[in-house]
GROMACS .gro file of C-alpha atoms in nm:
model
  286
    1MET     CA    1  -9.505  -1.876   3.543
    2THR     CA    2  -9.678  -1.753   3.233
    3GLY     CA    3  -9.556  -2.049   3.031
    4SER     CA    4  -9.483  -1.816   2.742
    5GLY     CA    5  -9.132  -1.740   2.629
    6ARG     CA    6  -9.246  -1.489   2.369
    7ILE     CA    7  -9.310  -1.184   2.581
    8ALA     CA    8  -8.977  -1.030   2.670
    9THR     CA    9  -8.932  -0.840   2.991
   10VAL     CA   10  -8.640  -0.623   3.087
   11LEU     CA   11  -8.415  -0.697   3.383
   12ARG     CA   12  -8.237  -0.396   3.513
   13SER     CA   13  -7.920  -0.461   3.708
   14THR     CA   14  -8.002  -0.284   4.027
   15CYS     CA   15  -8.014  -0.358   4.398
   16CYS     CA   16  -7.838  -0.692   4.399
   17ALA     CA   17  -7.685  -0.675   4.058
   18SER     CA   18  -8.024  -0.834   3.990
   19ALA     CA   19  -8.333  -0.640   4.083
   20LEU     CA   20  -8.555  -0.839   3.849
   21THR     CA   21  -8.768  -0.537   3.770
   22LEU     CA   22  -8.969  -0.482   3.456
   23LEU     CA   23  -8.954  -0.177   3.234
   24VAL     CA   24  -8.920   0.062   3.525
   25THR     CA   25  -8.747   0.392   3.568
   26GLY     CA   26  -8.591   0.514   3.888
   27ALA     CA   27  -8.453   0.164   3.949
   28GLY     CA   28  -8.158   0.292   4.148
   29PRO     CA   29  -8.093   0.483   4.468
   30ALA     CA   30  -8.249   0.824   4.504
   31SER     CA   31  -8.041   1.068   4.306
   32HIS     CA   32  -8.097   1.409   4.157
   33ALA     CA   33  -7.907   1.286   3.852
   34GLY     CA   34  -8.154   1.002   3.792
   35PRO     CA   35  -8.130   0.630   3.851
   36ARG     CA   36  -7.792   0.473   3.912
   37LEU     CA   37  -7.760   0.114   3.798
   38SER     CA   38  -7.493  -0.101   3.956
   39GLU     CA   39  -7.402  -0.267   3.626
   40GLY     CA   40  -7.559  -0.026   3.379
   41SER     CA   41  -7.745  -0.322   3.234
   42ARG     CA   42  -8.075  -0.340   3.052
   43GLN     CA   43  -8.126  -0.700   2.947
   44LEU     CA   44  -8.408  -0.877   2.773
   45ALA     CA   45  -8.546  -1.169   2.972
   46TYR     CA   46  -8.824  -1.417   2.913
   47PRO     CA   47  -9.064  -1.576   3.164
   48ALA     CA   48  -8.971  -1.942   3.194
   49GLY     CA   49  -9.282  -2.106   3.339
   50MET     CA   50  -9.310  -2.296   3.665
   51GLY     CA   51  -9.031  -2.540   3.585
   52ARG     CA   52  -8.988  -2.916   3.629
   53ARG     CA   53  -9.202  -2.959   3.317
   54GLN     CA   54  -9.485  -2.759   3.476
   55LEU     CA   55  -9.564  -2.900   3.820
   56ALA     CA   56  -9.876  -3.111   3.864
   57ILE     CA   57 -10.146  -2.937   4.062
   58VAL     CA   58 -10.249  -3.172   4.344
   59PRO     CA   59 -10.425  -3.124   4.679
   60VAL     CA   60 -10.190  -3.087   4.974
   61VAL     CA   61 -10.426  -3.313   5.168
   62HIS     CA   62 -10.767  -3.451   5.074
   63ARG     CA   63 -10.889  -3.497   5.430
   64LEU     CA   64 -10.727  -3.435   5.766
   65ALA     CA   65 -10.889  -3.741   5.924
   66LYS     CA   66 -10.916  -4.063   5.724
   67HIS     CA   67 -11.168  -4.249   5.936
   68SER     CA   68 -11.401  -3.979   6.061
   69ALA     CA   69 -11.685  -3.785   5.907
   70THR     CA   70 -11.648  -3.500   6.152
   71CYS     CA   71 -11.345  -3.320   6.293
   72ALA     CA   72 -11.261  -3.082   6.566
   73VAL     CA   73 -11.168  -2.755   6.398
   74SER     CA   74 -10.787  -2.752   6.403
   75SER     CA   75 -10.466  -2.645   6.228
   76ARG     CA   76 -10.141  -2.823   6.156
   77THR     CA   77  -9.809  -2.742   5.995
   78LEU     CA   78  -9.705  -2.879   5.656
   79GLY     CA   79  -9.374  -2.963   5.495
   80SER     CA   80  -9.057  -3.148   5.587
   81SER     CA   81  -8.692  -3.165   5.485
   82SER     CA   82  -8.789  -3.376   5.183
   83VAL     CA   83  -9.109  -3.214   5.058
   84ALA     CA   84  -9.258  -2.866   5.061
   85TYR     CA   85  -9.585  -2.726   4.935
   86ALA     CA   86  -9.673  -2.422   4.729
   87ALA     CA   87  -9.981  -2.269   4.574
   88ILE     CA   88 -10.084  -2.042   4.292
   89LEU     CA   89 -10.372  -1.802   4.338
   90ARG     CA   90 -10.675  -1.879   4.123
   91ARG     CA   91 -10.820  -1.531   4.170
   92ASP     CA   92 -10.765  -1.202   4.349
   93SER     CA   93 -10.760  -1.287   4.718
   94LEU     CA   94 -10.750  -1.146   5.067
   95ILE     CA   95 -10.483  -1.284   5.297
   96ARG     CA   96 -10.600  -1.277   5.658
   97GLU     CA   97 -10.427  -1.278   5.993
   98ALA     CA   98 -10.609  -1.591   6.113
   99PRO     CA   99 -10.824  -1.864   5.949
  100ARG     CA  100 -11.147  -1.677   6.009
  101ALA     CA  101 -11.365  -1.484   5.767
  102ARG     CA  102 -11.359  -1.166   5.975
  103SER     CA  103 -10.995  -1.177   6.073
  104PRO     CA  104 -10.796  -0.863   5.983
  105VAL     CA  105 -10.667  -0.846   5.625
  106ILE     CA  106 -10.287  -0.833   5.604
  107ALA     CA  107 -10.247  -0.841   5.224
  108ARG     CA  108 -10.447  -0.822   4.903
  109LEU     CA  109 -10.294  -1.020   4.619
  110GLY     CA  110 -10.399  -1.061   4.258
  111SER     CA  111 -10.385  -1.381   4.060
  112HIS     CA  112 -10.077  -1.237   3.884
  113ASP     CA  113  -9.793  -1.031   4.025
  114GLY     CA  114  -9.668  -0.700   3.889
  115HIS     CA  115  -9.456  -0.878   3.627
  116GLY     CA  116  -9.739  -1.086   3.491
  117PHE     CA  117  -9.635  -1.410   3.663
  118ARG     CA  118  -9.894  -1.621   3.838
  119GLU     CA  119  -9.881  -1.531   4.206
  120VAL     CA  120  -9.696  -1.807   4.393
  121LEU     CA  121  -9.716  -1.861   4.770
  122GLY     CA  122  -9.534  -2.101   5.000
  123VAL     CA  123  -9.778  -2.323   5.192
  124ILE     CA  124  -9.672  -2.402   5.549
  125GLY     CA  125  -9.997  -2.491   5.727
  126VAL     CA  126 -10.353  -2.611   5.681
  127HIS     CA  127 -10.673  -2.553   5.875
  128ALA     CA  128 -10.951  -2.813   5.882
  129GLY     CA  129 -11.319  -2.738   5.902
  130PRO     CA  130 -11.575  -2.953   6.085
  131ARG     CA  131 -11.596  -3.199   5.791
  132CYS     CA  132 -11.219  -3.269   5.800
  133LEU     CA  133 -11.162  -3.090   5.469
  134PRO     CA  134 -10.904  -2.811   5.431
  135ASP     CA  135 -11.073  -2.472   5.433
  136TRP     CA  136 -10.772  -2.242   5.483
  137TYR     CA  137 -10.401  -2.261   5.409
  138ARG     CA  138 -10.131  -2.075   5.597
  139VAL     CA  139  -9.903  -1.918   5.336
  140GLU     CA  140  -9.573  -1.736   5.313
  141LEU     CA  141  -9.603  -1.402   5.134
  142PRO     CA  142  -9.361  -1.218   4.901
  143VAL     CA  143  -9.411  -0.890   5.089
  144LEU     CA  144  -9.242  -0.679   5.354
  145PRO     CA  145  -9.163  -0.737   5.627
  146ASN     CA  146  -8.974  -1.051   5.527
  147GLY     CA  147  -9.124  -1.359   5.685
  148THR     CA  148  -9.484  -1.233   5.673
  149THR     CA  149  -9.739  -1.515   5.673
  150GLY     CA  150 -10.117  -1.524   5.660
  151TRP     CA  151 -10.418  -1.739   5.576
  152VAL     CA  152 -10.594  -1.778   5.243
  153ARG     CA  153 -10.916  -1.963   5.160
  154ALA     CA  154 -10.849  -2.313   5.026
  155TRP     CA  155 -11.084  -2.258   4.732
  156ALA     CA  156 -10.879  -1.954   4.622
  157VAL     CA  157 -10.562  -2.151   4.546
  158ARG     CA  158 -10.430  -2.452   4.358
  159THR     CA  159 -10.166  -2.640   4.555
  160TYR     CA  160  -9.874  -2.859   4.452
  161ARG     CA  161  -9.573  -3.041   4.598
  162VAL     CA  162  -9.212  -2.932   4.556
  163ARG     CA  163  -8.924  -3.174   4.609
  164SER     CA  164  -8.640  -2.920   4.581
  165ARG     CA  165  -8.497  -2.702   4.857
  166ILE     CA  166  -8.219  -2.443   4.843
  167VAL     CA  167  -8.009  -2.361   5.149
  168VAL     CA  168  -7.765  -2.068   5.138
  169ASP     CA  169  -7.504  -2.037   5.412
  170VAL     CA  170  -7.398  -1.672   5.408
  171SER     CA  171  -7.094  -1.711   5.635
  172GLN     CA  172  -6.959  -2.005   5.434
  173ARG     CA  173  -7.077  -1.848   5.106
  174ARG     CA  174  -7.214  -2.181   4.993
  175LEU     CA  175  -7.537  -2.283   4.827
  176ARG     CA  176  -7.677  -2.635   4.865
  177LEU     CA  177  -7.955  -2.779   4.652
  178PHE     CA  178  -8.151  -3.071   4.797
  179ARG     CA  179  -8.389  -3.303   4.613
  180SER     CA  180  -8.630  -3.513   4.821
  181GLY     CA  181  -8.411  -3.450   5.125
  182SER     CA  182  -8.083  -3.559   4.965
  183LEU     CA  183  -7.802  -3.325   4.867
  184ALA     CA  184  -7.794  -3.290   4.487
  185PHE     CA  185  -7.500  -3.050   4.471
  186GLU     CA  186  -7.336  -2.756   4.645
  187THR     CA  187  -7.147  -2.460   4.509
  188PRO     CA  188  -6.970  -2.141   4.622
  189VAL     CA  189  -7.166  -1.817   4.584
  190ALA     CA  190  -7.126  -1.443   4.612
  191VAL     CA  191  -7.349  -1.285   4.875
  192GLY     CA  192  -7.433  -0.933   4.983
  193ALA     CA  193  -7.162  -0.693   5.091
  194SER     CA  194  -7.155  -0.580   5.454
  195ALA     CA  195  -7.346  -0.260   5.374
  196THR     CA  196  -7.611  -0.445   5.172
  197PRO     CA  197  -7.633  -0.794   5.322
  198THR     CA  198  -7.831  -1.083   5.183
  199PRO     CA  199  -8.146  -1.099   5.398
  200LEU     CA  200  -8.163  -1.402   5.627
  201GLY     CA  201  -8.479  -1.608   5.658
  202ARG     CA  202  -8.703  -1.858   5.480
  203TYR     CA  203  -8.824  -1.759   5.133
  204PHE     CA  204  -8.936  -1.925   4.810
  205VAL     CA  205  -8.881  -1.899   4.435
  206ASN     CA  206  -9.163  -1.695   4.282
  207GLU     CA  207  -9.029  -1.590   3.939
  208ARG     CA  208  -8.811  -1.766   3.682
  209TYR     CA  209  -8.636  -1.596   3.390
  210VAL     CA  210  -8.434  -1.704   3.087
  211LEU     CA  211  -8.192  -1.450   2.940
  212PRO     CA  212  -8.096  -1.486   2.573
  213ASP     CA  213  -7.762  -1.311   2.634
  214ASP     CA  214  -7.572  -1.501   2.901
  215SER     CA  215  -7.278  -1.259   2.891
  216GLY     CA  216  -7.463  -0.997   3.097
  217PRO     CA  217  -7.458  -0.948   3.475
  218PHE     CA  218  -7.740  -1.202   3.530
  219GLY     CA  219  -7.588  -1.486   3.330
  220PRO     CA  220  -7.823  -1.729   3.154
  221ASN     CA  221  -8.100  -1.743   3.413
  222ALA     CA  222  -8.240  -1.568   3.718
  223LEU     CA  223  -8.462  -1.688   4.000
  224GLY     CA  224  -8.666  -1.420   4.172
  225ILE     CA  225  -8.726  -1.508   4.537
  226SER     CA  226  -8.970  -1.366   4.790
  227ALA     CA  227  -8.700  -1.189   4.994
  228HIS     CA  228  -8.650  -0.813   4.999
  229SER     CA  229  -8.337  -0.624   5.097
  230GLU     CA  230  -8.414  -0.468   5.433
  231VAL     CA  231  -8.144  -0.206   5.371
  232LEU     CA  232  -8.266  -0.108   5.025
  233ALA     CA  233  -8.639  -0.169   5.069
  234HIS     CA  234  -8.720   0.202   5.079
  235VAL     CA  235  -8.452   0.305   4.830
  236TRP     CA  236  -8.504   0.076   4.533
  237VAL     CA  237  -8.818   0.011   4.336
  238GLU     CA  238  -9.035  -0.286   4.433
  239ASP     CA  239  -8.909  -0.284   4.793
  240GLY     CA  240  -8.557  -0.400   4.710
  241PRO     CA  241  -8.617  -0.736   4.539
  242THR     CA  242  -8.364  -1.016   4.578
  243GLY     CA  243  -8.277  -1.312   4.357
  244ILE     CA  244  -8.036  -1.588   4.260
  245HIS     CA  245  -7.862  -1.555   3.923
  246GLY     CA  246  -7.553  -1.610   3.716
  247THR     CA  247  -7.288  -1.345   3.670
  248ASN     CA  248  -7.039  -1.193   3.427
  249GLU     CA  249  -6.805  -1.136   3.722
  250PRO     CA  250  -6.703  -1.492   3.810
  251TRP     CA  251  -6.417  -1.360   4.023
  252SER     CA  252  -6.679  -1.232   4.270
  253ILE     CA  253  -6.792  -1.586   4.356
  254GLY     CA  254  -6.693  -1.664   4.713
  255GLN     CA  255  -6.697  -1.295   4.808
  256ALA     CA  256  -6.937  -1.063   4.988
  257ALA     CA  257  -6.980  -0.855   4.675
  258SER     CA  258  -7.343  -0.799   4.579
  259HIS     CA  259  -7.621  -0.565   4.684
  260GLY     CA  260  -7.803  -0.858   4.844
  261CYS     CA  261  -7.854  -1.111   4.565
  262ILE     CA  262  -7.689  -1.451   4.547
  263ARG     CA  263  -7.457  -1.502   4.249
  264VAL     CA  264  -7.346  -1.839   4.117
  265SER     CA  265  -7.137  -1.934   3.817
  266ASN     CA  266  -7.322  -1.949   3.487
  267VAL     CA  267  -7.262  -2.323   3.455
  268THR     CA  268  -7.409  -2.381   3.800
  269MET     CA  269  -7.698  -2.146   3.732
  270ARG     CA  270  -7.813  -2.353   3.436
  271ARG     CA  271  -7.820  -2.665   3.654
  272LEU     CA  272  -7.985  -2.490   3.946
  273PHE     CA  273  -8.250  -2.343   3.722
  274GLN     CA  274  -8.353  -2.686   3.596
  275LEU     CA  275  -8.392  -2.817   3.953
  276ALA     CA  276  -8.565  -2.519   4.117
  277PRO     CA  277  -8.929  -2.483   4.014
  278ALA     CA  278  -9.153  -2.203   4.132
  279GLY     CA  279  -9.234  -2.257   4.498
  280THR     CA  280  -8.893  -2.403   4.587
  281PRO     CA  281  -8.810  -2.305   4.948
  282VAL     CA  282  -8.498  -2.092   4.983
  283VAL     CA  283  -8.348  -2.086   5.333
  284VAL     CA  284  -8.081  -1.820   5.389
  285GLU     CA  285  -7.889  -1.869   5.713
  286ALA     CA  286  -7.595  -1.699   5.883
   0.00000   0.00000   0.00000
């Protein structure tokens, strides 16, 4: 999301053989002997930008009523099987429980996340004020508990459309990538082992990395997603982050083998990375 490939970060191979954490210590389970890394890896990685040649920032909707100057205050859901919406925060913002100025605050987010990426949110609803213009957006948040949503002021974000969607079937161990509602490709994956399952739910891509050494445990690329391992949330740093990435253990593909992340072959990861911009919905189902 930074658009710069010159500032290297470090990916430690941790909770899912891909914890996507930056220059941290203690990136393993609690241990008197210090951090334990599942692959012993410490790889350089570079922020890769939003993807799809940097998505055009466009309003989700200009007006909620085309032929009226006034509206009843109302909300509606957004998105379909062929198009989704996402937003980046323009400034530090309060996320509220309801689209009201005095509604309880459920999260405080900066314009950039802890890794220096622009903060990305999935947009799943819009609230109209009395002049038919959007004044709040309902957004998906990259926080615990998984599936947390809230409302952010419309003026605090820049919105854009996303035509890609990733669906992961854990029981079949298959990943499907859709573009504009049509299946682009599908591929076998490795998912979380029984003790550290891949968390089910609806998430979104919020970080994108390029790795100069594709022989490591992450392969050539990694997609950070908004999911957190519910098993490892209080054991690993950053609440047990989860991602999709390549692997140097191709024999694990098709198995329940990870600490929660989704592994694909390196060849597939390169293709997936090109088609999955920041904000891409990721649906993980049983």
